[in-house]
PDB file of C-alpha atoms in Angstrom:
ATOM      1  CA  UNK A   1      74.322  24.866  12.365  1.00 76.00           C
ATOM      2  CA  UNK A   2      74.517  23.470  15.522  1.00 86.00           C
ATOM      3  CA  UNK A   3      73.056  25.094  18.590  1.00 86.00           C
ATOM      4  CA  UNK A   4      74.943  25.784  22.468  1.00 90.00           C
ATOM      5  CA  UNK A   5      74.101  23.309  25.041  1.00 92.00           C
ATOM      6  CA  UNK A   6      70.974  23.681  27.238  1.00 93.00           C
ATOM      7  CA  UNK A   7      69.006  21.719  29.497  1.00 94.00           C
ATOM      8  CA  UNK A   8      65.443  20.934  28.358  1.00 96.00           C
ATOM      9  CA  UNK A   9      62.206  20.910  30.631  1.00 96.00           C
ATOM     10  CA  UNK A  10      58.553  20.065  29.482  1.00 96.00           C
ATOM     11  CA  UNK A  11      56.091  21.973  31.661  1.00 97.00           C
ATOM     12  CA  UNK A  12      52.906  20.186  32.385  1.00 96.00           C
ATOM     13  CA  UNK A  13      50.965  23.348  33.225  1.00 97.00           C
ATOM     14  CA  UNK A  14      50.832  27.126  32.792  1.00 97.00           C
ATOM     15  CA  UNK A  15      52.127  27.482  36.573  1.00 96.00           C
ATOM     16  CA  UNK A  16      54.915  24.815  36.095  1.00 97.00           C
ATOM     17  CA  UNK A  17      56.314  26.879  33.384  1.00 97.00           C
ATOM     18  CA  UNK A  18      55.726  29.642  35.170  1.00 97.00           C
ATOM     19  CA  UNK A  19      57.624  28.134  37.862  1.00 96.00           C
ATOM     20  CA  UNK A  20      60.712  27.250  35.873  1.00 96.00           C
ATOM     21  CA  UNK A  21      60.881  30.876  34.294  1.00 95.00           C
ATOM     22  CA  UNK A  22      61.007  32.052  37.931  1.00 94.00           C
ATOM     23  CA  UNK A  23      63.371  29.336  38.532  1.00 94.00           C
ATOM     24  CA  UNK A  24      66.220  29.656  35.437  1.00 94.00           C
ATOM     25  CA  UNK A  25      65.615  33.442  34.937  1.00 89.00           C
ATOM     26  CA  UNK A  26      67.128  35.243  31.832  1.00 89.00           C
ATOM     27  CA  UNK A  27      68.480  31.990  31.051  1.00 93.00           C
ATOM     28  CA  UNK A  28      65.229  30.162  30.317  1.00 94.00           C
ATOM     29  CA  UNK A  29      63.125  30.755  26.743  1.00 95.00           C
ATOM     30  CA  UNK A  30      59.854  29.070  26.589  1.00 96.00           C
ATOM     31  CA  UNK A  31      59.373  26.802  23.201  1.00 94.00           C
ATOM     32  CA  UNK A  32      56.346  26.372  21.639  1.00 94.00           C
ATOM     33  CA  UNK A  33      55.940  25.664  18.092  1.00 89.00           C
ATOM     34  CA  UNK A  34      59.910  26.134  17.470  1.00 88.00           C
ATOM     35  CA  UNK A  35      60.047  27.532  14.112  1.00 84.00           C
ATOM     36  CA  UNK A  36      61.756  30.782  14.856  1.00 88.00           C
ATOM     37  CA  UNK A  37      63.642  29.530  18.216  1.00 90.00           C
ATOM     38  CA  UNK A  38      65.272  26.440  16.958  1.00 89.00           C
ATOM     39  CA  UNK A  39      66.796  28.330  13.833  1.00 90.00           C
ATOM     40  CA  UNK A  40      67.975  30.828  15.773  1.00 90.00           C
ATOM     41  CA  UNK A  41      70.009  28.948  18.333  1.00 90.00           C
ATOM     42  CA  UNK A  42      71.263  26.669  15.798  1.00 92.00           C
ATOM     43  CA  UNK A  43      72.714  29.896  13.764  1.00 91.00           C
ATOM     44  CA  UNK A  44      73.745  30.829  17.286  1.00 91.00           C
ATOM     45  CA  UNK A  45      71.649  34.044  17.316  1.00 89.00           C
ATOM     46  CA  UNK A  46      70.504  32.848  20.790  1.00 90.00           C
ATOM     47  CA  UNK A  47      71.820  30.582  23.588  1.00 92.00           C
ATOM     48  CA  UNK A  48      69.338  30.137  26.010  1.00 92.00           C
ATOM     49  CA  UNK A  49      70.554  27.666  28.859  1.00 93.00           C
ATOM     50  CA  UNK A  50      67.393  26.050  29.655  1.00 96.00           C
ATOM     51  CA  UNK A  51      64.155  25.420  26.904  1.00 95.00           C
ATOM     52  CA  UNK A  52      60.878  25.543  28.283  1.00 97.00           C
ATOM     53  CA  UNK A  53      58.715  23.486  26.338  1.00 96.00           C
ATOM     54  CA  UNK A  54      55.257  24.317  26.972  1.00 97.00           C
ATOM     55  CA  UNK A  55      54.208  22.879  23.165  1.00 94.00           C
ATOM     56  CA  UNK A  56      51.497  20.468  24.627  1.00 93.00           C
ATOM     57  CA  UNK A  57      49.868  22.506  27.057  1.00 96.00           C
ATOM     58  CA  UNK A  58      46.117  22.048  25.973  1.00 95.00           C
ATOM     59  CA  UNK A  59      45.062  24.578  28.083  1.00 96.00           C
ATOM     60  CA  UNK A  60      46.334  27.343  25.637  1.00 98.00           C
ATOM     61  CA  UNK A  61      45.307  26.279  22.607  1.00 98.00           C
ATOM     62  CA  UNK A  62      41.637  27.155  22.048  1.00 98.00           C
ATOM     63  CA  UNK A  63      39.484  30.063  20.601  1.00 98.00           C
ATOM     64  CA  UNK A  64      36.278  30.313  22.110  1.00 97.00           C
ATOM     65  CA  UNK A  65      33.640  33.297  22.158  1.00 97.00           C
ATOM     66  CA  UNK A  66      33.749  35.873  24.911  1.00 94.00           C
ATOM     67  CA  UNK A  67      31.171  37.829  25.445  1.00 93.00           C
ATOM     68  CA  UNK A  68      31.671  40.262  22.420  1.00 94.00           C
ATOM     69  CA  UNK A  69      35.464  39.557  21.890  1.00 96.00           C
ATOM     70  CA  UNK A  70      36.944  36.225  20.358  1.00 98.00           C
ATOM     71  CA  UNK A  71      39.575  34.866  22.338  1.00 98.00           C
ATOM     72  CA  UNK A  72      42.216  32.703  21.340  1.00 98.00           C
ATOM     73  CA  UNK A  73      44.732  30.656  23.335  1.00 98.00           C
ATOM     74  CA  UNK A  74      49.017  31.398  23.034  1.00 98.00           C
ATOM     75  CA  UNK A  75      49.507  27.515  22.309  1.00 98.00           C
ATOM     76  CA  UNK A  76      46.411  27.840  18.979  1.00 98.00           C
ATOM     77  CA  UNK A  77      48.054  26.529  15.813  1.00 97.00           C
ATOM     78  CA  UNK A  78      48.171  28.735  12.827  1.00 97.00           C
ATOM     79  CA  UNK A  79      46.610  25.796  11.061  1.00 97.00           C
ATOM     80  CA  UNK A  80      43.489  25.780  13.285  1.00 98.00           C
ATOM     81  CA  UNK A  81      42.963  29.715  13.007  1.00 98.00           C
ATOM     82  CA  UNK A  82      43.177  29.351   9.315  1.00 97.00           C
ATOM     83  CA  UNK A  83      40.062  26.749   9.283  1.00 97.00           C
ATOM     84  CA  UNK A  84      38.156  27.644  13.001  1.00 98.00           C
ATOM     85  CA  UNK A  85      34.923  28.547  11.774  1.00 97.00           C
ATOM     86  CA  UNK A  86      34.678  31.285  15.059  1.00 97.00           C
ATOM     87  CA  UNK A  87      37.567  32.863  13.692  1.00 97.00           C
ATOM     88  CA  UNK A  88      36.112  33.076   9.880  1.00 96.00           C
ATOM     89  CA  UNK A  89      32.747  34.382  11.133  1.00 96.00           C
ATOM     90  CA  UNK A  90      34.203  37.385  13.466  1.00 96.00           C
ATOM     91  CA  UNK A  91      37.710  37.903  12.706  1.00 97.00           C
ATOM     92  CA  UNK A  92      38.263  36.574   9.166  1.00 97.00           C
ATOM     93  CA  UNK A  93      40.914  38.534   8.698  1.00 97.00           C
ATOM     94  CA  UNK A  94      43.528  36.414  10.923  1.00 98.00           C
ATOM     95  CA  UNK A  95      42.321  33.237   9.197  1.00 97.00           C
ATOM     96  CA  UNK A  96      43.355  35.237   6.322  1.00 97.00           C
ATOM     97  CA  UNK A  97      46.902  36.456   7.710  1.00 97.00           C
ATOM     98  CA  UNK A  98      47.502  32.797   9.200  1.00 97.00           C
ATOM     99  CA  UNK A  99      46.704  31.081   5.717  1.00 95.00           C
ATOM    100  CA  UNK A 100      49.529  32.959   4.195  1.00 94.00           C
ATOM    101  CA  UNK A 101      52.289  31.924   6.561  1.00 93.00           C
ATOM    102  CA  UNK A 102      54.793  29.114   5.324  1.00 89.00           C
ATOM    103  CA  UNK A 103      53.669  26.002   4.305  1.00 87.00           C
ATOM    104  CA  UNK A 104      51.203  23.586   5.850  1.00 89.00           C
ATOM    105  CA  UNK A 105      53.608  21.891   7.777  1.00 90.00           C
ATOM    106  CA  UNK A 106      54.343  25.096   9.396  1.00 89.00           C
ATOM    107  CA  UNK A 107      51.083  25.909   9.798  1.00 93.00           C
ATOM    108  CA  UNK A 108      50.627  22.716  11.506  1.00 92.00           C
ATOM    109  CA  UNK A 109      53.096  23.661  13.933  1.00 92.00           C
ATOM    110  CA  UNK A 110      53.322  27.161  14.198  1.00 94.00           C
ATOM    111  CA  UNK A 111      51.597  29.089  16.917  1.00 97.00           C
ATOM    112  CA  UNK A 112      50.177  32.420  17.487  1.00 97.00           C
ATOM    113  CA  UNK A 113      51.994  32.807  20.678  1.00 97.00           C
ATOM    114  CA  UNK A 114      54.501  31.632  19.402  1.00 95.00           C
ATOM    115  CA  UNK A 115      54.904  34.539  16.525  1.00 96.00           C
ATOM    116  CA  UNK A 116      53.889  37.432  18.614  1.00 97.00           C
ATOM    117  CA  UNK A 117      55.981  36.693  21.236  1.00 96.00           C
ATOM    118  CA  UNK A 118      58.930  36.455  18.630  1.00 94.00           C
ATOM    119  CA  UNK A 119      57.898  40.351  18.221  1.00 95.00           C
ATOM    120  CA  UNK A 120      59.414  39.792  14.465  1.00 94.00           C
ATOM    121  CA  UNK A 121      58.416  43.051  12.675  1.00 95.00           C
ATOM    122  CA  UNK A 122      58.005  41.031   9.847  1.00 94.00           C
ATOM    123  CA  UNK A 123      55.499  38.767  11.485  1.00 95.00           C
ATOM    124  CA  UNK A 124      52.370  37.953   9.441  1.00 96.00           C
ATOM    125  CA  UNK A 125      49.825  37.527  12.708  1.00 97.00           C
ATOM    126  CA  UNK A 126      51.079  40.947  14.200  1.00 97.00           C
ATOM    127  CA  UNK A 127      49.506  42.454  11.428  1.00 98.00           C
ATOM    128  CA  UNK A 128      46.003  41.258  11.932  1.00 98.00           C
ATOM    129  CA  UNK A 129      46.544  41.582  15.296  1.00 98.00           C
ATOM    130  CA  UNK A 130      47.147  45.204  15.470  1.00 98.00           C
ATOM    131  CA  UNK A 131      44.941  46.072  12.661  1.00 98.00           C
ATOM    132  CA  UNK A 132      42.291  43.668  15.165  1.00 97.00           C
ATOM    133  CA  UNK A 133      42.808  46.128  17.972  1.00 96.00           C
ATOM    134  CA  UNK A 134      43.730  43.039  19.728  1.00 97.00           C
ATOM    135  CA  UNK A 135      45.055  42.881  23.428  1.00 98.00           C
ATOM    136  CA  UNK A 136      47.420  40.649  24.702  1.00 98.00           C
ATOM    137  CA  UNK A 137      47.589  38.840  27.790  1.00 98.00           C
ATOM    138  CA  UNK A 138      50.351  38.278  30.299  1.00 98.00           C
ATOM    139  CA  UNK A 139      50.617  36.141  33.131  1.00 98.00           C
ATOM    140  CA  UNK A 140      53.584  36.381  35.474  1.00 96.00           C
ATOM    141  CA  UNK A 141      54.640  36.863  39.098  1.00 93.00           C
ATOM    142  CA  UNK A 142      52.647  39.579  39.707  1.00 92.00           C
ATOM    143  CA  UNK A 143      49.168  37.626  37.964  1.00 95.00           C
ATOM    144  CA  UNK A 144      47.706  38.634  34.624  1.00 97.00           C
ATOM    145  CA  UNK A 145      47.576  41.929  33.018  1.00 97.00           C
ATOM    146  CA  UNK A 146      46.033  43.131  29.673  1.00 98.00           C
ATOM    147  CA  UNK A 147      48.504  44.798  27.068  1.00 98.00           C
ATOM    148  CA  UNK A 148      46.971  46.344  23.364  1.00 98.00           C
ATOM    149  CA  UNK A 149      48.484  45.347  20.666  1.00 98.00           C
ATOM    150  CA  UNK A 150      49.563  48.709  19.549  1.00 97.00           C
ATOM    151  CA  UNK A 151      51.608  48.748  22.861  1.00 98.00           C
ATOM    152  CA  UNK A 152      53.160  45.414  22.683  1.00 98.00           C
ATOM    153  CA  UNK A 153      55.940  45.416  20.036  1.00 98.00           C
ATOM    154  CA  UNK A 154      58.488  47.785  21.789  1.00 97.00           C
ATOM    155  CA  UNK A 155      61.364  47.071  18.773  1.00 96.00           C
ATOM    156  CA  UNK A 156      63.570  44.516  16.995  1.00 94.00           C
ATOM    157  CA  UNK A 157      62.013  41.012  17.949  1.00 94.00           C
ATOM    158  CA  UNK A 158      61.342  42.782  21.415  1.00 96.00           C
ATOM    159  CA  UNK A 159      58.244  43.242  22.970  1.00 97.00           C
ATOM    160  CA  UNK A 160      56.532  44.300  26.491  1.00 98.00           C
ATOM    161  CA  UNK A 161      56.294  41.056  28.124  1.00 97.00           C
ATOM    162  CA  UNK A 162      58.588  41.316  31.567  1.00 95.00           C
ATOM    163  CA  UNK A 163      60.643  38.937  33.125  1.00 92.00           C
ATOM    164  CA  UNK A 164      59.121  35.916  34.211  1.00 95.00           C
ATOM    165  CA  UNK A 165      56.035  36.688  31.925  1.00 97.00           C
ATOM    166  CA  UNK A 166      54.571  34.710  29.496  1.00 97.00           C
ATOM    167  CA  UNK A 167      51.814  35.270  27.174  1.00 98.00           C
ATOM    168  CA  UNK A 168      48.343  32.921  27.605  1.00 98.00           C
ATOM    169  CA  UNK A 169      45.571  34.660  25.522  1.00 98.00           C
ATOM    170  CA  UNK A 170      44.561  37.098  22.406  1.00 98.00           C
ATOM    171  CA  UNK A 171      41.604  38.956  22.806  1.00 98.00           C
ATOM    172  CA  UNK A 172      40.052  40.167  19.972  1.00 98.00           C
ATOM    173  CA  UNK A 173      36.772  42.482  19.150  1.00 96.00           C
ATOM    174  CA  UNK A 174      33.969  40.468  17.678  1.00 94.00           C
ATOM    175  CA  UNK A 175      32.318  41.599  14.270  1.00 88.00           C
ATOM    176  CA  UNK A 176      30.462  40.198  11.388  1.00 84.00           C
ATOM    177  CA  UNK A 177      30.054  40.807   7.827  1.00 84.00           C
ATOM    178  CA  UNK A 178      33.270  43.120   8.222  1.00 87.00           C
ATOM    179  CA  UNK A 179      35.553  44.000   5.606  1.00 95.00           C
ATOM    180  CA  UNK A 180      39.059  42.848   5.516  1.00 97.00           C
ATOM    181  CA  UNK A 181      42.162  42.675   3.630  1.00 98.00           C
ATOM    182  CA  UNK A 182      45.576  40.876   3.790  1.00 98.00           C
ATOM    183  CA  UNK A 183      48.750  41.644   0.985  1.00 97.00           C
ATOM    184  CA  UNK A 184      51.996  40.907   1.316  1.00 96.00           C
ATOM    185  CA  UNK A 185      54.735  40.419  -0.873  1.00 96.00           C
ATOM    186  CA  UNK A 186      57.444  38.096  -0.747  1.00 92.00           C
ATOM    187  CA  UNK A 187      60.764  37.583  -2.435  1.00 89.00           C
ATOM    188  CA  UNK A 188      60.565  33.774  -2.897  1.00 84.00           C
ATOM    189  CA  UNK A 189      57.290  31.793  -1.982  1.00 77.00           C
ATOM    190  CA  UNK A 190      56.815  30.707   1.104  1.00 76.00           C
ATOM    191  CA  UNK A 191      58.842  33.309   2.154  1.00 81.00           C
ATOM    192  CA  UNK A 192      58.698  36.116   4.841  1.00 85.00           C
ATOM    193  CA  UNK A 193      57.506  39.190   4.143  1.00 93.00           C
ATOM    194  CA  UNK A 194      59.496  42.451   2.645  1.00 96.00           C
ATOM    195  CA  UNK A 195      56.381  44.636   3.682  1.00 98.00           C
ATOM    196  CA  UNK A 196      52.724  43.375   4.410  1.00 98.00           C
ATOM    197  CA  UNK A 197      49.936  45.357   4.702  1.00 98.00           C
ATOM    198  CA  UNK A 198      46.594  43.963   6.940  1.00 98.00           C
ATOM    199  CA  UNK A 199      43.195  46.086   6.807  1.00 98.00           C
ATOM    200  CA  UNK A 200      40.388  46.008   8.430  1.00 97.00           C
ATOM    201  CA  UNK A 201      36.574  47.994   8.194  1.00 95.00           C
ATOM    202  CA  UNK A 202      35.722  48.956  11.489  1.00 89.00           C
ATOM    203  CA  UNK A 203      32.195  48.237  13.214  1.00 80.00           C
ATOM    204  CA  UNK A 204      31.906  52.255  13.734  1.00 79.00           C
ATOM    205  CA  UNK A 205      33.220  52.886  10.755  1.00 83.00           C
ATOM    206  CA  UNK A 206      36.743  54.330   9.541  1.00 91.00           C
ATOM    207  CA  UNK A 207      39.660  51.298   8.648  1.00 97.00           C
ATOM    208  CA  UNK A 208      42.672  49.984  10.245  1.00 98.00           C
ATOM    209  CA  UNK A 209      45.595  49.278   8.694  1.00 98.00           C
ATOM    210  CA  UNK A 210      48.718  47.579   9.879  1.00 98.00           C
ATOM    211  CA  UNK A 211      52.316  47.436   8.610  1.00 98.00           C
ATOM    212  CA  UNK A 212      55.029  44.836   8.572  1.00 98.00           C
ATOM    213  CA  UNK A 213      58.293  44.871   7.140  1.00 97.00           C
ATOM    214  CA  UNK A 214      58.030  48.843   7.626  1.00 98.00           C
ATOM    215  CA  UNK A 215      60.310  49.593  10.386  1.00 97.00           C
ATOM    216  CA  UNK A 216      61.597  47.816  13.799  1.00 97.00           C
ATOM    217  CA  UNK A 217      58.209  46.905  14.750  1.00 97.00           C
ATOM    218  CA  UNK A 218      54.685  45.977  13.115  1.00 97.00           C
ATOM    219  CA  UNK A 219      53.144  49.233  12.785  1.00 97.00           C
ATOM    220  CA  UNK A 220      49.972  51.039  12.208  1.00 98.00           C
ATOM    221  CA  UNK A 221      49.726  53.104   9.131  1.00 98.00           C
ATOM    222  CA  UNK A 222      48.211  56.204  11.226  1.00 97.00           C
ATOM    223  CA  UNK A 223      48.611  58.230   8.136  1.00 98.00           C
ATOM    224  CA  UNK A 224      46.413  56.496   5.775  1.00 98.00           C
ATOM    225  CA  UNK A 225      43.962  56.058   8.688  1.00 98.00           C
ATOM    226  CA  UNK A 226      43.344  59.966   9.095  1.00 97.00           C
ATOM    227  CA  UNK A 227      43.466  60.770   5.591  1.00 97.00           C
ATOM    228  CA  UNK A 228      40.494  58.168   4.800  1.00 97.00           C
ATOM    229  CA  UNK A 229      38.495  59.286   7.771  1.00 96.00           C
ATOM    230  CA  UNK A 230      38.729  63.254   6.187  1.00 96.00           C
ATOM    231  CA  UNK A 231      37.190  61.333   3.226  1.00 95.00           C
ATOM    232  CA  UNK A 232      40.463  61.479   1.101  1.00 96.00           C
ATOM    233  CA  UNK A 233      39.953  58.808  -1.419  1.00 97.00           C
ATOM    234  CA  UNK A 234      41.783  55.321  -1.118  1.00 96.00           C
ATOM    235  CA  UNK A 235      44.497  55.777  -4.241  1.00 96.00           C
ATOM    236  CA  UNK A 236      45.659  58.909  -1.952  1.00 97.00           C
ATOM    237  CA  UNK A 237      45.974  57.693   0.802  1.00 98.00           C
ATOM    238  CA  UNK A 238      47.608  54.828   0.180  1.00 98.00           C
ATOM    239  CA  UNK A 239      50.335  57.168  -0.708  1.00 98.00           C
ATOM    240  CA  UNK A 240      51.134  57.935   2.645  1.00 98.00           C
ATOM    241  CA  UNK A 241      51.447  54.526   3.578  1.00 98.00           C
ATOM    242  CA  UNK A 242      54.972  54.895   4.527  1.00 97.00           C
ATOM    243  CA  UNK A 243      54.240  58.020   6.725  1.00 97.00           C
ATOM    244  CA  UNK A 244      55.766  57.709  10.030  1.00 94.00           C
ATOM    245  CA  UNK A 245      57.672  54.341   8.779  1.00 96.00           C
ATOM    246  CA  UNK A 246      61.608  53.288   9.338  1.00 96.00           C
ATOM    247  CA  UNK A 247      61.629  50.892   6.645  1.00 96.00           C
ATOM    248  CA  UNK A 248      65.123  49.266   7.215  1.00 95.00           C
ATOM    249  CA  UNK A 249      67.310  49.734   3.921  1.00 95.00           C
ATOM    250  CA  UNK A 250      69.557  46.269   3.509  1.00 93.00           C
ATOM    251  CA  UNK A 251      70.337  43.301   1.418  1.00 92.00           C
ATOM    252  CA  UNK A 252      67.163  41.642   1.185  1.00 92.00           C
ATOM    253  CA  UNK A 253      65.415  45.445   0.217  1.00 95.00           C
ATOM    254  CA  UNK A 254      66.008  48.679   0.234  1.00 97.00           C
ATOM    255  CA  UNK A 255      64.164  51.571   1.997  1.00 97.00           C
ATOM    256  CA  UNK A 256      62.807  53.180  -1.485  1.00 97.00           C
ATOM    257  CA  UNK A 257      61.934  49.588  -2.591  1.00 97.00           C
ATOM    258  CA  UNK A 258      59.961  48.741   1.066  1.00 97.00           C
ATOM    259  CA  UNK A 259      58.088  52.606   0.557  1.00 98.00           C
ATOM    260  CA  UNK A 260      56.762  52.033  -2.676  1.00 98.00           C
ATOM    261  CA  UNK A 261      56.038  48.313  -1.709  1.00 97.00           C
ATOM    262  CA  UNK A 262      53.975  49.669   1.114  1.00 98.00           C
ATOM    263  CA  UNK A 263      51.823  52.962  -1.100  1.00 98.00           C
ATOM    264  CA  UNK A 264      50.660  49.514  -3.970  1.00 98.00           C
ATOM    265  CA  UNK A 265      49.948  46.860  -1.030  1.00 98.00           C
ATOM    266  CA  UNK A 266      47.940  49.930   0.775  1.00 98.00           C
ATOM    267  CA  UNK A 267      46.262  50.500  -2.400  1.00 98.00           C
ATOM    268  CA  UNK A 268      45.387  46.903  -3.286  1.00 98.00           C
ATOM    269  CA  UNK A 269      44.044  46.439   0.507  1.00 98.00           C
ATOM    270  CA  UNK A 270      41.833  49.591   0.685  1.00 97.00           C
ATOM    271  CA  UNK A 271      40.900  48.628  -2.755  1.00 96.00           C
ATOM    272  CA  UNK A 272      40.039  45.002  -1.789  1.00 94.00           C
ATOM    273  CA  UNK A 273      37.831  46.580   1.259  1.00 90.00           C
TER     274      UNK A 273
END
């Protein structure tokens, strides 16, 4: 339980960490909130030689309106989407999704760039993300670029952010009075999730709904999406749920389990809607 040496730097701005990405390379990880990092190197699942720690950069933690999209800064604590009142008037559903992670003490240090950077396919806020529509933004090198959600998770805790990249903002379409729905289930509270399920009515009608726990990456249930656009009713489509899906098969569940896990969290979201 005790991490690999490193060298530690605290950036004072978005281009000073920038700058010491450039500077360390492959050998540099950015730390934010620290709750998926610091386990990891101290179970020696990574070793990065220099830690970035760009965990009181001000300038990325916000949400603020834009136009018709709410955006919300990489450096946001979970704690402040769960209670931003921004967030529960457009995109309720990740004050939802963030409410259900941990404990409040992770909540009070966790942060949504944090997690989606992680790319954890198990990852509460990559649920309502994708299920959001969501785009993520980069900045790097080269400037800033725009990625979608549905693009971002590329497999195991890896995602589409390049080299010398790190991610500044969420972007998400503005709504009201929409429905929603988050379900996950747990082995043990406080737990992570063996599948979760995130849904969301959209403006134009149809629903989206997002998988976790499914398969290498957070996924969208593309399945159940068609099937309720044809007008197949919710209990049937929420049998195809695992469609498309890898669930893994291991220790803490097996693939059959995760499947059927996925068709009565489907069916309690698109119920709930």
């Amino acid at each position: 339980m005790i991490p690999a040496g490193f060298s530690y730097v605290r950036a004072g701005s978005v281009q000073e960490a920038l700058d010491e990405l450039s500077r360390h390379g492959g050998a540099a990880r950015l730390l934010a909130g620290g709750h998926s990092l610091l386990p990891a190197m101290k179970l020696r699942r990574a070793e990065p030689g220099v830690l970035i720690d760009i965990g009181r950069l001000g300038e990325l933690a916000y949400v603020r309106a834009d136009g018709d999209r709410i955006a919300v800064g990489a450096l946001t604590r979970h704690r402040t989407l769960e209670r931003d009142p921004l967030v529960a008037e457009h995109v309720p559903l990740l004050a939802a999704a963030a409410a259900r992670i941990g404990d409040q003490q992770v909540r009070n240090r966790g942060t949504i760039g944090g997690s989606l950077a992680n790319a954890d396919p198990a990852a509460d806020l990559a649920a309502a993300v994708l299920a959001l529509d969501g785009v993520l933004v980069a900045r790097g090198p080269a400037g800033e670029r725009e990625i979608p959600a549905r693009e971002f998770f590329t497999g195991h805790y890896r995602s589409a952010l390049a080299a010398g990249e790190m991610l500044t903002e969420i972007r998400l379409p503005a709504a009201t009075n929409q429905s929603y729905a988050f379900e996950k289930f747990s082995r043990r509270a406080l737990d992570w999730a063996v599948v979760g399920v995130a849904a969301q009515a959209r403006p134009g009608g149809g629903v989206a709904v997002a998988l976790i726990g499914m398969g290498p990456t957070p996924v969208r249930a593309t399945a159940v999406e068609e099937a309720l656009a044809s007008g197949t009713p919710a209990a049937e489509a929420a049998r195809l749920a695992a469609q498309g899906c890898e669930p893994p098969d291991n220790t803490v569940a097996s693939a059959a389990y995760r499947t059927h896990l996925a068709e009565v969290l489907v069916g309690r979201a698109l119920a709930a809607l």
